[in-house]
Coordinates of N, CA and C in Angstrom, one line a residue:
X181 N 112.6 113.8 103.0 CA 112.5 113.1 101.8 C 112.6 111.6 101.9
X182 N 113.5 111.3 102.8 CA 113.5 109.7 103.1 C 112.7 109.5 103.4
X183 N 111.9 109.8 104.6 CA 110.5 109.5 105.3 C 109.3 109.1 103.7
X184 N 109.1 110.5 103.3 CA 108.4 110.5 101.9 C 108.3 109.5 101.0
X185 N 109.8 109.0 100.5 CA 110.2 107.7 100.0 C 110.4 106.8 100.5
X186 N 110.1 107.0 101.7 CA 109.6 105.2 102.4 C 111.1 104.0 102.6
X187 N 112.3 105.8 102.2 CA 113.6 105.1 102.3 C 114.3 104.9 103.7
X188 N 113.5 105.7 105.1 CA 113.6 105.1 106.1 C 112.5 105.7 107.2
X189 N 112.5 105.1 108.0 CA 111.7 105.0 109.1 C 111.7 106.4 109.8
X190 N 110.5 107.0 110.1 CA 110.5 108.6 110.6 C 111.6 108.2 111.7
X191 N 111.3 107.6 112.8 CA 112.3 107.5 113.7 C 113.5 107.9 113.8
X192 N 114.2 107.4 112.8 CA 115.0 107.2 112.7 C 115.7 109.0 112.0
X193 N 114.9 109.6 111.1 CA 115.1 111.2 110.9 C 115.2 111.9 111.7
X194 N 114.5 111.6 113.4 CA 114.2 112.7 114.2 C 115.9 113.5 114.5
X195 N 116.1 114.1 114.9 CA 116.6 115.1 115.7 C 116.2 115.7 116.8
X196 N 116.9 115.6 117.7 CA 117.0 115.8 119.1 C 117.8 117.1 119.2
X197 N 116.9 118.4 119.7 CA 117.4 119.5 119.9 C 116.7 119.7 121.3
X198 N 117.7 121.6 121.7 CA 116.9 121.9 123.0 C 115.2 122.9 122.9
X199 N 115.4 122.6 121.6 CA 114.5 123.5 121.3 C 113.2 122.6 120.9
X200 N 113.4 121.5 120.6 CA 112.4 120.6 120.4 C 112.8 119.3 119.0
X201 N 112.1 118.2 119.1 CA 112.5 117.1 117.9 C 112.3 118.0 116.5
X202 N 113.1 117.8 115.7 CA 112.6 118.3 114.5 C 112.7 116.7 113.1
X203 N 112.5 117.2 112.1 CA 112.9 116.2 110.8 C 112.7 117.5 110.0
X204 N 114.2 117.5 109.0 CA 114.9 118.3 108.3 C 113.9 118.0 106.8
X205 N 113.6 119.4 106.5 CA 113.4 118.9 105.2 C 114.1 118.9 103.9
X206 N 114.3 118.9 102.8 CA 115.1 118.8 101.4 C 114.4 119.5 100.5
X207 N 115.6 120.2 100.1 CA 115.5 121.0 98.6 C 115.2 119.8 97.5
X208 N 115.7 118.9 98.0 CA 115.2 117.8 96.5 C 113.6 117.1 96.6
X209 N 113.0 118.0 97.8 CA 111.7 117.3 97.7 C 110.7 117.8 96.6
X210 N 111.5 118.9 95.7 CA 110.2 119.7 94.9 C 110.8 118.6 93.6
X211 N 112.1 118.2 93.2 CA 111.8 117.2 92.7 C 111.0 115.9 92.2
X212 N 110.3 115.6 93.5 CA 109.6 114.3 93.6 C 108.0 114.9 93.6
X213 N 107.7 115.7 93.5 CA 106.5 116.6 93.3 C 105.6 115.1 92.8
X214 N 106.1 115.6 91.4 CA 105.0 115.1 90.1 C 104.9 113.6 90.2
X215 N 106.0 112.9 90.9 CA 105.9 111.4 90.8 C 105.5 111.0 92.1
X216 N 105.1 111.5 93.2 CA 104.7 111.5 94.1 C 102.9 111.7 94.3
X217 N 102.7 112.7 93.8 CA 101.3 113.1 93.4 C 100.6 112.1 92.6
X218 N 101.2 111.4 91.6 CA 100.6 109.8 91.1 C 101.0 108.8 91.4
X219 N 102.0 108.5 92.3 CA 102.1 107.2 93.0 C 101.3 107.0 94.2
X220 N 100.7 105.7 93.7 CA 100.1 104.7 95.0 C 100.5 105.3 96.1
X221 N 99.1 105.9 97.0 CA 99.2 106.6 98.3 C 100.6 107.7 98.2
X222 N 100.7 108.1 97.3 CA 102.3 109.1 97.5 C 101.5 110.5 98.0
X223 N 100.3 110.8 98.4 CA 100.1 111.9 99.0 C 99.5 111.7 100.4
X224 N 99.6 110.7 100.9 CA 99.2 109.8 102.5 C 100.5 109.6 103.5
X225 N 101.7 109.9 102.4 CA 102.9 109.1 103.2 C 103.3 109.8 104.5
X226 N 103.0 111.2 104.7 CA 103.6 111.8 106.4 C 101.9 111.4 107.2
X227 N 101.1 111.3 106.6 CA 99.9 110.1 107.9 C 100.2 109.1 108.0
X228 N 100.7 108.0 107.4 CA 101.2 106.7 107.5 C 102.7 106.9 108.7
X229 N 103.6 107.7 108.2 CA 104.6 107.8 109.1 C 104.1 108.1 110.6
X230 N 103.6 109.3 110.7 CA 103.4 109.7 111.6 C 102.7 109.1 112.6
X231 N 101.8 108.0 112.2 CA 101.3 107.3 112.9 C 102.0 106.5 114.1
X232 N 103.1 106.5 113.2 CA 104.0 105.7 114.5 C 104.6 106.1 115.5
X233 N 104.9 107.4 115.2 CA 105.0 108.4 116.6 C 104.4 109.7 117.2
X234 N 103.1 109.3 116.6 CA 102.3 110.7 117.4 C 102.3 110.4 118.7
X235 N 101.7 109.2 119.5 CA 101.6 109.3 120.8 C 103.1 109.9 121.8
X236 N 103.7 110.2 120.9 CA 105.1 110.7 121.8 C 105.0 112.1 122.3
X237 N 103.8 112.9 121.0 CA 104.2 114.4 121.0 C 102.9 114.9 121.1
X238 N 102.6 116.3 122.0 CA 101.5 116.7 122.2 C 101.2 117.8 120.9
X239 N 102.1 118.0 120.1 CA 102.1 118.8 118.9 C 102.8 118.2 118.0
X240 N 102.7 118.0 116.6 CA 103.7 118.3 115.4 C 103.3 119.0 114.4
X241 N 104.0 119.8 114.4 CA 104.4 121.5 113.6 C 104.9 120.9 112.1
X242 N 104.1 121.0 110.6 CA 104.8 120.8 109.7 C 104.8 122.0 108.8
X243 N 105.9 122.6 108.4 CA 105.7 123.6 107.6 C 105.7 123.4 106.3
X244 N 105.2 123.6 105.4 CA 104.8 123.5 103.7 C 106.0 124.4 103.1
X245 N 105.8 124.3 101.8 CA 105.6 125.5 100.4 C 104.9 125.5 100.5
X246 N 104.6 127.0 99.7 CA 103.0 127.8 99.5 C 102.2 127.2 98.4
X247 N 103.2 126.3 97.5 CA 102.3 125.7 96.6 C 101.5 124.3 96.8
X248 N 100.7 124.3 96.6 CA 99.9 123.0 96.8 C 100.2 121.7 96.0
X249 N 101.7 121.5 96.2 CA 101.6 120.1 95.7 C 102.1 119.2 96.5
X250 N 102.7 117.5 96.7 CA 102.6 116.7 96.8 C 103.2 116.6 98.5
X251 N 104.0 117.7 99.1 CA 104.2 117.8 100.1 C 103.3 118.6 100.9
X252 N 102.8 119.4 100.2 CA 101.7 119.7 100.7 C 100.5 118.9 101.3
X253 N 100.2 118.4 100.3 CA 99.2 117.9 100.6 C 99.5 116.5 101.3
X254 N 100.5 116.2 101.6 CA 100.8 114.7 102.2 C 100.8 115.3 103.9
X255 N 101.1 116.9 104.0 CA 101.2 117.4 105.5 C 99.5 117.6 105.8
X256 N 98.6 118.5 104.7 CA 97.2 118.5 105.0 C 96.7 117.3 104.9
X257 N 96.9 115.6 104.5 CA 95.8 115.1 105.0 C 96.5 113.9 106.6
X258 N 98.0 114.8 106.7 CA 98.3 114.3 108.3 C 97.8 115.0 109.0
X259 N 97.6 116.2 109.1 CA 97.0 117.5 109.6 C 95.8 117.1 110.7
X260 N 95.7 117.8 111.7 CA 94.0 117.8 112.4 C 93.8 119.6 112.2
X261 N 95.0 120.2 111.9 CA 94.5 121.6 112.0 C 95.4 122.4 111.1
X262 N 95.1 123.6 110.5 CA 95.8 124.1 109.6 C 96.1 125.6 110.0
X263 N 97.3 126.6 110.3 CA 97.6 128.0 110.3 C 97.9 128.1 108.9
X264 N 97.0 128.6 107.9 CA 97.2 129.3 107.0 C 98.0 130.7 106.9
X265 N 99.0 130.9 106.5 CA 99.8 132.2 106.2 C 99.2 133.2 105.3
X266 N 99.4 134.1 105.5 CA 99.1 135.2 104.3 C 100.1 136.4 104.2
X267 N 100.3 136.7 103.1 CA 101.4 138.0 102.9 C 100.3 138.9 103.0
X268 N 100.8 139.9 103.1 CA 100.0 141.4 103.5 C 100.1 141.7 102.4
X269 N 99.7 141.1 101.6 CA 99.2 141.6 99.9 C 97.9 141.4 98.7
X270 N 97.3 142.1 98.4 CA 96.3 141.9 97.5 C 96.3 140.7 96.6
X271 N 97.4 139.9 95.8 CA 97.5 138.9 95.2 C 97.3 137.6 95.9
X272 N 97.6 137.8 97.4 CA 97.9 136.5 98.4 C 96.0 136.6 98.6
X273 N 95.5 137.9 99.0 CA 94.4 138.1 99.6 C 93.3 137.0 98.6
X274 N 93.4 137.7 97.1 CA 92.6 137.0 96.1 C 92.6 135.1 96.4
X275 N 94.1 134.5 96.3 CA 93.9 133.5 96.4 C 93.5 132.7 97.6
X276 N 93.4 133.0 98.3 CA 92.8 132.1 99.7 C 91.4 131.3 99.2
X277 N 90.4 131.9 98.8 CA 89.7 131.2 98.8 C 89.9 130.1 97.6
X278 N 90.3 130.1 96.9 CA 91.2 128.4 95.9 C 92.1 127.6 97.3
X279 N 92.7 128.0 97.9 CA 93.0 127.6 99.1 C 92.6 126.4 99.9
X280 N 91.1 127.7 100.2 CA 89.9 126.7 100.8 C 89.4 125.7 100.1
X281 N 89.0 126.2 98.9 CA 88.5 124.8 97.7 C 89.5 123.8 98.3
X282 N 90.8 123.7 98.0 CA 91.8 122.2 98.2 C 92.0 122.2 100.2
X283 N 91.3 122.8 100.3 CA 91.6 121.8 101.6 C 89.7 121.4 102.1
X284 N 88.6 122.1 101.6 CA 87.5 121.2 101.5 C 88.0 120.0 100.9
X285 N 88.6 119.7 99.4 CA 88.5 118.8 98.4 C 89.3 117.5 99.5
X286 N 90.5 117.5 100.0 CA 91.3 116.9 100.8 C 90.5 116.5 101.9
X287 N 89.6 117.1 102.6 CA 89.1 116.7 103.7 C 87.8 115.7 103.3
X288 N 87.0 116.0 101.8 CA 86.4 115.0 101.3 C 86.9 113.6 100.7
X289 N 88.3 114.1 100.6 CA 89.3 112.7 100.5 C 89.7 112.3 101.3
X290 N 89.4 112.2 102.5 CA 89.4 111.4 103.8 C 90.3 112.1 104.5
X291 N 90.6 112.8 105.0 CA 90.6 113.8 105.9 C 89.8 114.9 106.9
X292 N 88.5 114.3 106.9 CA 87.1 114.6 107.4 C 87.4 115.9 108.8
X293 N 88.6 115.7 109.5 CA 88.8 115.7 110.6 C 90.1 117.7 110.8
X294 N 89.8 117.4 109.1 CA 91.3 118.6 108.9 C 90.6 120.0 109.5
X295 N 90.6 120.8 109.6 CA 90.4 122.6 109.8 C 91.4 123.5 109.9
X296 N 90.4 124.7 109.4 CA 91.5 125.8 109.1 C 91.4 126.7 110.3
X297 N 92.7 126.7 111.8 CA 92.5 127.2 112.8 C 92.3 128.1 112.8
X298 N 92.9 129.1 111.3 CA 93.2 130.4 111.1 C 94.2 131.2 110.6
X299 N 93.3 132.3 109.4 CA 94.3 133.1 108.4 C 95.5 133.7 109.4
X300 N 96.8 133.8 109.3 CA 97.6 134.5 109.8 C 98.0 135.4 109.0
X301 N 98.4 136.6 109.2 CA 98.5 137.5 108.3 C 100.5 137.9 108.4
X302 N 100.8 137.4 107.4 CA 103.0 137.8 107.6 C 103.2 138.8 106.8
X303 N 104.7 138.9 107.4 CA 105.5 140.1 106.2 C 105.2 141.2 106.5
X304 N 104.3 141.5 107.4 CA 103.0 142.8 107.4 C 104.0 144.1 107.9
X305 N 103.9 145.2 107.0 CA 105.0 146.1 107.0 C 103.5 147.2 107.6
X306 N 103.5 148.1 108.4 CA 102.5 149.1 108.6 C 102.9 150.6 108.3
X307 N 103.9 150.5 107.7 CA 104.2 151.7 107.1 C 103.7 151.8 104.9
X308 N 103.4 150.7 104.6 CA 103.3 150.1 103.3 C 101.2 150.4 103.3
X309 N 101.2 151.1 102.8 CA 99.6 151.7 102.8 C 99.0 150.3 102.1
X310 N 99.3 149.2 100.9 CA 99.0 148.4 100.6 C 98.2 147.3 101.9
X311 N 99.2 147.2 102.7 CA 99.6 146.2 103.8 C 98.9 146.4 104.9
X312 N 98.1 148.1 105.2 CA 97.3 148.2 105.6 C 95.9 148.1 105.0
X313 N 95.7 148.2 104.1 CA 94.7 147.6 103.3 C 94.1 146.6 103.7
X314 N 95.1 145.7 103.7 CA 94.6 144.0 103.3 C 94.4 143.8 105.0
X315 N 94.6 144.3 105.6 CA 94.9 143.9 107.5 C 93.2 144.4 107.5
X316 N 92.7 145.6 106.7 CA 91.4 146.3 107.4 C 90.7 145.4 106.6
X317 N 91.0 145.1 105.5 CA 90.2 143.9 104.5 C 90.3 142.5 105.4
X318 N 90.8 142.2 105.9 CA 90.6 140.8 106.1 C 89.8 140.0 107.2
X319 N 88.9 140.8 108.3 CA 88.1 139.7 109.0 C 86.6 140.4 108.2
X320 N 86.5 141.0 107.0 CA 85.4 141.3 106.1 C 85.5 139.8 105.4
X321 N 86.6 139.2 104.8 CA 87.1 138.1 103.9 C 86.9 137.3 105.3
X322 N 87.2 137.4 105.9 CA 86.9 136.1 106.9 C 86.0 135.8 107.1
X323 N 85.0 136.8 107.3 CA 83.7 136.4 107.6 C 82.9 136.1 106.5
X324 N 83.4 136.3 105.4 CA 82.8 135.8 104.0 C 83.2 134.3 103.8
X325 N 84.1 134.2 104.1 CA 84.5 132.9 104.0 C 84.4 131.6 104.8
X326 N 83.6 132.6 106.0 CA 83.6 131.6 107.3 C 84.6 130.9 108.1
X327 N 86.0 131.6 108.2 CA 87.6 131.1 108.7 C 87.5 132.1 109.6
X328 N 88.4 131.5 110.9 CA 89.0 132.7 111.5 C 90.4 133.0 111.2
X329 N 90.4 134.5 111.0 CA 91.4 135.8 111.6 C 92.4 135.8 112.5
X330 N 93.4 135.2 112.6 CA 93.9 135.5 113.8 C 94.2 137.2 114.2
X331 N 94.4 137.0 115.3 CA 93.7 138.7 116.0 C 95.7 139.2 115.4
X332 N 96.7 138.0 115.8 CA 98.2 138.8 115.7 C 98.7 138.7 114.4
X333 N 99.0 139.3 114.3 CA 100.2 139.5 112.6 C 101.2 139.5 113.1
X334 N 102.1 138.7 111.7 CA 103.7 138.9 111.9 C 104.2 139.9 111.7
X335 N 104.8 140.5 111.9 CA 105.5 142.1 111.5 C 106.8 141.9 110.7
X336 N 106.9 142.8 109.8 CA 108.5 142.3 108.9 C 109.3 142.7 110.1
X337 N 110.3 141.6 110.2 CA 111.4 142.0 111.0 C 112.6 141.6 110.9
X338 N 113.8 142.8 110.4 CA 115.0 142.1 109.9 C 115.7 140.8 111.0
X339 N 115.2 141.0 112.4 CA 115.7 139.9 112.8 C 115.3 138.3 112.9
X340 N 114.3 138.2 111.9 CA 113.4 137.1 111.6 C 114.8 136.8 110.3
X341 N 115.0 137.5 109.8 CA 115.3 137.4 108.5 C 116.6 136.8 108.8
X342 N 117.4 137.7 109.9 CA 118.8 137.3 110.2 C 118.9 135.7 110.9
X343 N 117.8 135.7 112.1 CA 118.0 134.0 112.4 C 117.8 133.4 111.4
X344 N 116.9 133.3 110.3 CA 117.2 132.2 109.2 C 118.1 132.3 108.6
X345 N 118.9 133.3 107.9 CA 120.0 133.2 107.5 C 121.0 132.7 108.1
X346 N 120.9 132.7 109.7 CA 122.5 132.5 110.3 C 121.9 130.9 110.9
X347 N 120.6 129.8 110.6 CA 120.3 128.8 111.2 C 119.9 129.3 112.7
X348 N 119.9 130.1 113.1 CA 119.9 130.2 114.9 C 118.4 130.4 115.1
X349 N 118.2 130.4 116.3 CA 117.0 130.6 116.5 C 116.7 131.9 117.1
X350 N 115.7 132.8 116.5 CA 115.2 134.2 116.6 C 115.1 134.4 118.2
X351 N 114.7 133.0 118.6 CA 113.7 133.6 120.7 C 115.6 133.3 121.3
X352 N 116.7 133.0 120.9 CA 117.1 132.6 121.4 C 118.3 134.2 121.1
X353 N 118.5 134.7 120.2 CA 119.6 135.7 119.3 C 118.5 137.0 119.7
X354 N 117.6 136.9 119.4 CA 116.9 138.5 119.5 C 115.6 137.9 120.0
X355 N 114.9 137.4 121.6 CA 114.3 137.2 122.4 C 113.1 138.4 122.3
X356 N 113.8 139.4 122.1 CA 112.6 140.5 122.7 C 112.5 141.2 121.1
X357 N 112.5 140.6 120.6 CA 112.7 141.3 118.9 C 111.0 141.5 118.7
X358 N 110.7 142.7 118.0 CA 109.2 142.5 117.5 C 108.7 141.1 116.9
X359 N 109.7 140.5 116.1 CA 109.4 139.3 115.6 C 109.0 138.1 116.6
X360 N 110.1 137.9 117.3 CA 109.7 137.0 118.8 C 108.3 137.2 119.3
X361 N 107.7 138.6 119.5 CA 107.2 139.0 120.4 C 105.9 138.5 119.6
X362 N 105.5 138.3 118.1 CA 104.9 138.4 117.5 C 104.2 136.8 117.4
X363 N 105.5 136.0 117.2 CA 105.3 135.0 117.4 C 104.8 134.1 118.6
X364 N 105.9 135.0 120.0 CA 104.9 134.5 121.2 C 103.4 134.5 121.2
X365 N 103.1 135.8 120.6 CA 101.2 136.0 120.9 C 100.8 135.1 120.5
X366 N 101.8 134.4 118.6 CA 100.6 133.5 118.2 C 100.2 132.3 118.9
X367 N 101.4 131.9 119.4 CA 101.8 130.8 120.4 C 100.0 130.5 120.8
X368 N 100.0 131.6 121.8 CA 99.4 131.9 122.7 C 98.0 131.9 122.1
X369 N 98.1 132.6 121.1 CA 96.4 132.4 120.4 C 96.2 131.4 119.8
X370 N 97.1 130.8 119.5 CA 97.0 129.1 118.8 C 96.2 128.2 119.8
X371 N 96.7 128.1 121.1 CA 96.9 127.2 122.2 C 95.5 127.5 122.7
X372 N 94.9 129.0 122.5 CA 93.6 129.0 122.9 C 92.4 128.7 122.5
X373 N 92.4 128.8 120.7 CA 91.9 128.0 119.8 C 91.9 126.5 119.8
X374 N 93.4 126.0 120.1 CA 93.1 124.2 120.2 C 92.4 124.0 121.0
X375 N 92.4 124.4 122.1 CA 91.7 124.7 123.6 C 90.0 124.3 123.8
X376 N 89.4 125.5 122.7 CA 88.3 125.4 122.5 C 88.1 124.4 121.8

């Protein structure tokens, strides 16, 4: 949020862990939503920041809300590439393409350079006949849409659920957990995608 408000210098937010730099984000950021979204450049401000420290890092990872507002969209037009999430549900399914609309619209607002690496499919229960549904529906919707599919899903996994509850980290508490294991692949299919 300080970064956002221009109340201090990214630098100065980072965090030094063993697991990698992070910048914490805030529950008070959905506050600043609406005054953010019409302030002068208030949806540019994590490109402006980040400019001053990308040459340090060969990746930065920003996670959103699912709603598309003013933090959102300040991460899509820092963005060169986007993992789209998806719940393993019919309602999540419908809206993706509104999705795409706001990140064409952003990329025609000078972001020329943004793409969507790829739908990721979460939450995905295979015992939930819904959930299988949408998993056989979705490189049909991909290929209608022209996005790629990633090949891995997240699997629901109570130990995804317990490291965020307990702050710890999942590869570190439950290493070999379906969740971990799920995540490594994406790792891995991410890195092959940037690749190309």
């Amino acid at each position: 949020l300080d970064v956002i408000l221009e109340r201090a210098n990214i630098e100065d937010c980072i965090e030094y862990t063993n697991f990698g730099d992070i910048i914490c984000g805030s529950k008070d950021l959905a506050n600043w939503d609406g005054q953010l979204i019409t302030a002068p450049g208030g949806t540019k401000r994590i490109k402006k920041a980040i400019k001053r420290i990308e040459k340090q890092y060969d990746f930065i990872v920003m996670d959103t809300p699912p709603n598309v507002g003013a933090f959102m969209r300040n991460a899509l037009f820092a963005a060169d590439g986007i993992v789209t999430p998806l719940q393993a549900k019919r309602f999540a399914l419908d809206g993706l393409s509104d999705f795409i609309d706001t990140v064409e619209e952003l990329k025609e607002d000078g972001n020329d350079s943004l793409r969507i690496l790829g739908v990721l499919l979460t939450m995905y229960d295979q015992r939930n006949k819904q959930d299988r549904e949408v998993i056989e529906a979705l490189p049909a919707v991909g290929k209608q849409l022209d996005i790629n599919v990633f090949k891995t899903s997240i699997r629901i996994c109570q130990d995804i659920e317990n490291a965020i509850a307990n702050s710890q980290s999942l590869f570190r508490t439950k290493g070999n957990s379906n969740g971990a294991n799920d995540y490594a692949d994406l790792v891995c299919e991410l890195l092959e995608i940037i690749g190309k």
